[in-house]
Structures are given as C-alpha cells and as structure tokens.
Short mmCIF file of C-alpha atoms in Angstrom, two decimals:
data_model
loop_
_atom_site.label_atom_id
_atom_site.label_comp_id
_atom_site.label_asym_id
_atom_site.label_seq_id
_atom_site.Cartn_x
_atom_site.Cartn_y
_atom_site.Cartn_z
CA MET A 1 -7.44 -22.56 1.34
CA ASN A 2 -6.03 -18.98 1.30
CA ASN A 3 -3.35 -17.53 -0.86
CA ILE A 4 -1.11 -14.26 -0.54
CA HIS A 5 -0.88 -12.53 -3.96
CA GLU A 6 1.57 -9.84 -4.42
CA TYR A 7 1.45 -7.26 -7.18
CA ARG A 8 3.13 -3.95 -7.89
CA THR A 9 1.47 -0.53 -8.18
CA THR A 10 1.91 3.10 -7.63
CA LEU A 11 1.61 5.17 -4.84
CA HIS A 12 -1.66 6.72 -6.19
CA HIS A 13 -3.63 3.59 -5.72
CA VAL A 14 -2.86 3.01 -2.07
CA LYS A 15 -5.61 3.14 0.20
CA ALA A 16 -6.13 2.56 4.13
CA GLY A 17 -5.69 -0.76 5.42
CA MET A 18 -3.31 -2.58 2.58
CA GLN A 19 -0.55 -4.46 3.52
CA VAL A 20 2.37 -3.36 1.76
CA ILE A 21 6.01 -3.77 1.28
CA TYR A 22 8.08 -0.64 0.40
CA HIS A 23 12.12 -0.91 0.46
CA GLY A 24 12.02 -4.50 1.95
CA GLU A 25 9.62 -3.34 4.93
CA MET A 26 6.25 -4.80 5.32
CA MET A 27 3.73 -2.65 6.77
CA LYS A 28 -0.09 -1.75 6.99
CA ILE A 29 -1.21 1.71 5.79
CA ILE A 30 -3.21 3.50 8.25
CA ARG A 31 -4.33 6.51 6.76
CA LEU A 32 -3.36 9.25 4.21
CA LYS A 33 -1.69 11.88 6.37
CA GLU A 34 -0.88 14.32 3.51
CA LYS A 35 -0.81 14.80 -0.15
CA LYS A 36 0.58 17.89 -1.78
CA LEU A 37 1.76 19.25 -5.20
CA THR A 38 5.35 19.94 -5.64
CA ASN A 39 7.43 20.82 -8.38
CA LYS A 40 8.44 17.21 -8.51
CA GLY A 41 4.66 16.20 -8.75
CA LEU A 42 2.37 14.79 -6.19
CA ILE A 43 3.88 13.54 -2.74
CA TYR A 44 2.07 11.11 -0.63
CA GLN A 45 2.60 10.83 3.10
CA PHE A 46 1.13 7.86 4.89
CA ASP A 47 1.01 6.80 8.49
CA THR A 48 1.89 3.28 9.10
CA ASP A 49 2.65 0.66 11.73
CA GLY A 50 6.01 -0.02 10.36
CA GLU A 51 9.48 0.76 12.13
CA SER A 52 9.38 4.43 10.69
CA GLY A 53 5.59 5.16 11.28
CA ILE A 54 5.49 7.17 8.05
CA LEU A 55 5.66 6.28 4.34
CA THR A 56 6.48 9.21 2.22
CA GLY A 57 6.92 9.01 -1.46
CA ASN A 58 6.16 10.50 -5.18
CA GLY A 59 2.71 9.49 -6.54
CA GLY A 60 4.37 7.31 -9.17
CA ASN A 61 6.69 5.42 -7.06
CA LYS A 62 6.04 1.52 -7.47
CA ILE A 63 5.03 -0.44 -4.44
CA THR A 64 4.11 -3.92 -3.83
CA VAL A 65 1.05 -4.64 -2.23
CA LEU A 66 -0.06 -7.96 -0.49
CA GLU A 67 -3.78 -9.24 -1.14
CA LYS A 68 -5.11 -12.39 0.41
CA ILE A 69 -7.46 -14.62 -1.85
CA ASP A 70 -9.91 -16.53 -0.55
CA ASP A 71 -10.34 -19.53 -2.72
CA LEU A 72 -13.72 -20.93 -1.39
CA HIS A 73 -15.53 -17.45 -2.10
CA LYS A 74 -13.17 -16.13 -4.83
CA SER A 75 -12.87 -12.81 -3.15
CA LYS A 76 -9.89 -10.41 -2.48
CA SER A 77 -8.83 -8.70 0.65
CA TRP A 78 -6.02 -6.34 1.01
CA TYR A 79 -6.51 -6.93 4.94
CA VAL A 80 -3.81 -9.51 5.38
#
C-alpha cells in the first residue's frame, strides 16, 4: 500500500524530480535554472512542468513537498 506524505520545507531544500505544491498549484521540479544572490537574499528559479513553467522565490519561502512512502519496503521517494 502506497501513501502520500506532505511536508513543508524551504526552497533551499528543493531538488530536481520533487513533486511540490506552491500557491495551490501542483508541479514537478525539472531542474534548477538559476540561483542568484540579491540584496533580499538568495533567489531560486526552477523549471517546472506546471502551468507557468517556472517557479521563482526567495530561498527561505516555505513550499509543500509530496513524498510517496512505500509501506512494504519502508522507503521514501519524491517521485510521485
């Protein structure tokens, strides 16, 4: 039996392949496009498969990550 577990983390911890929910939109992270330092902190820009195609935000912004948990093998995967 497979379960989906949601948890909140910051954009600092997001990696390619993760399934995330950001501002009510579910999307899959394809790759980190750009990371730049500004006077407001680190700004991350990801390519996604969502409607907008891009996710941009401050590194400290909270984001919901969906994680699939395989009960049989007790392993976790972001690839939902």
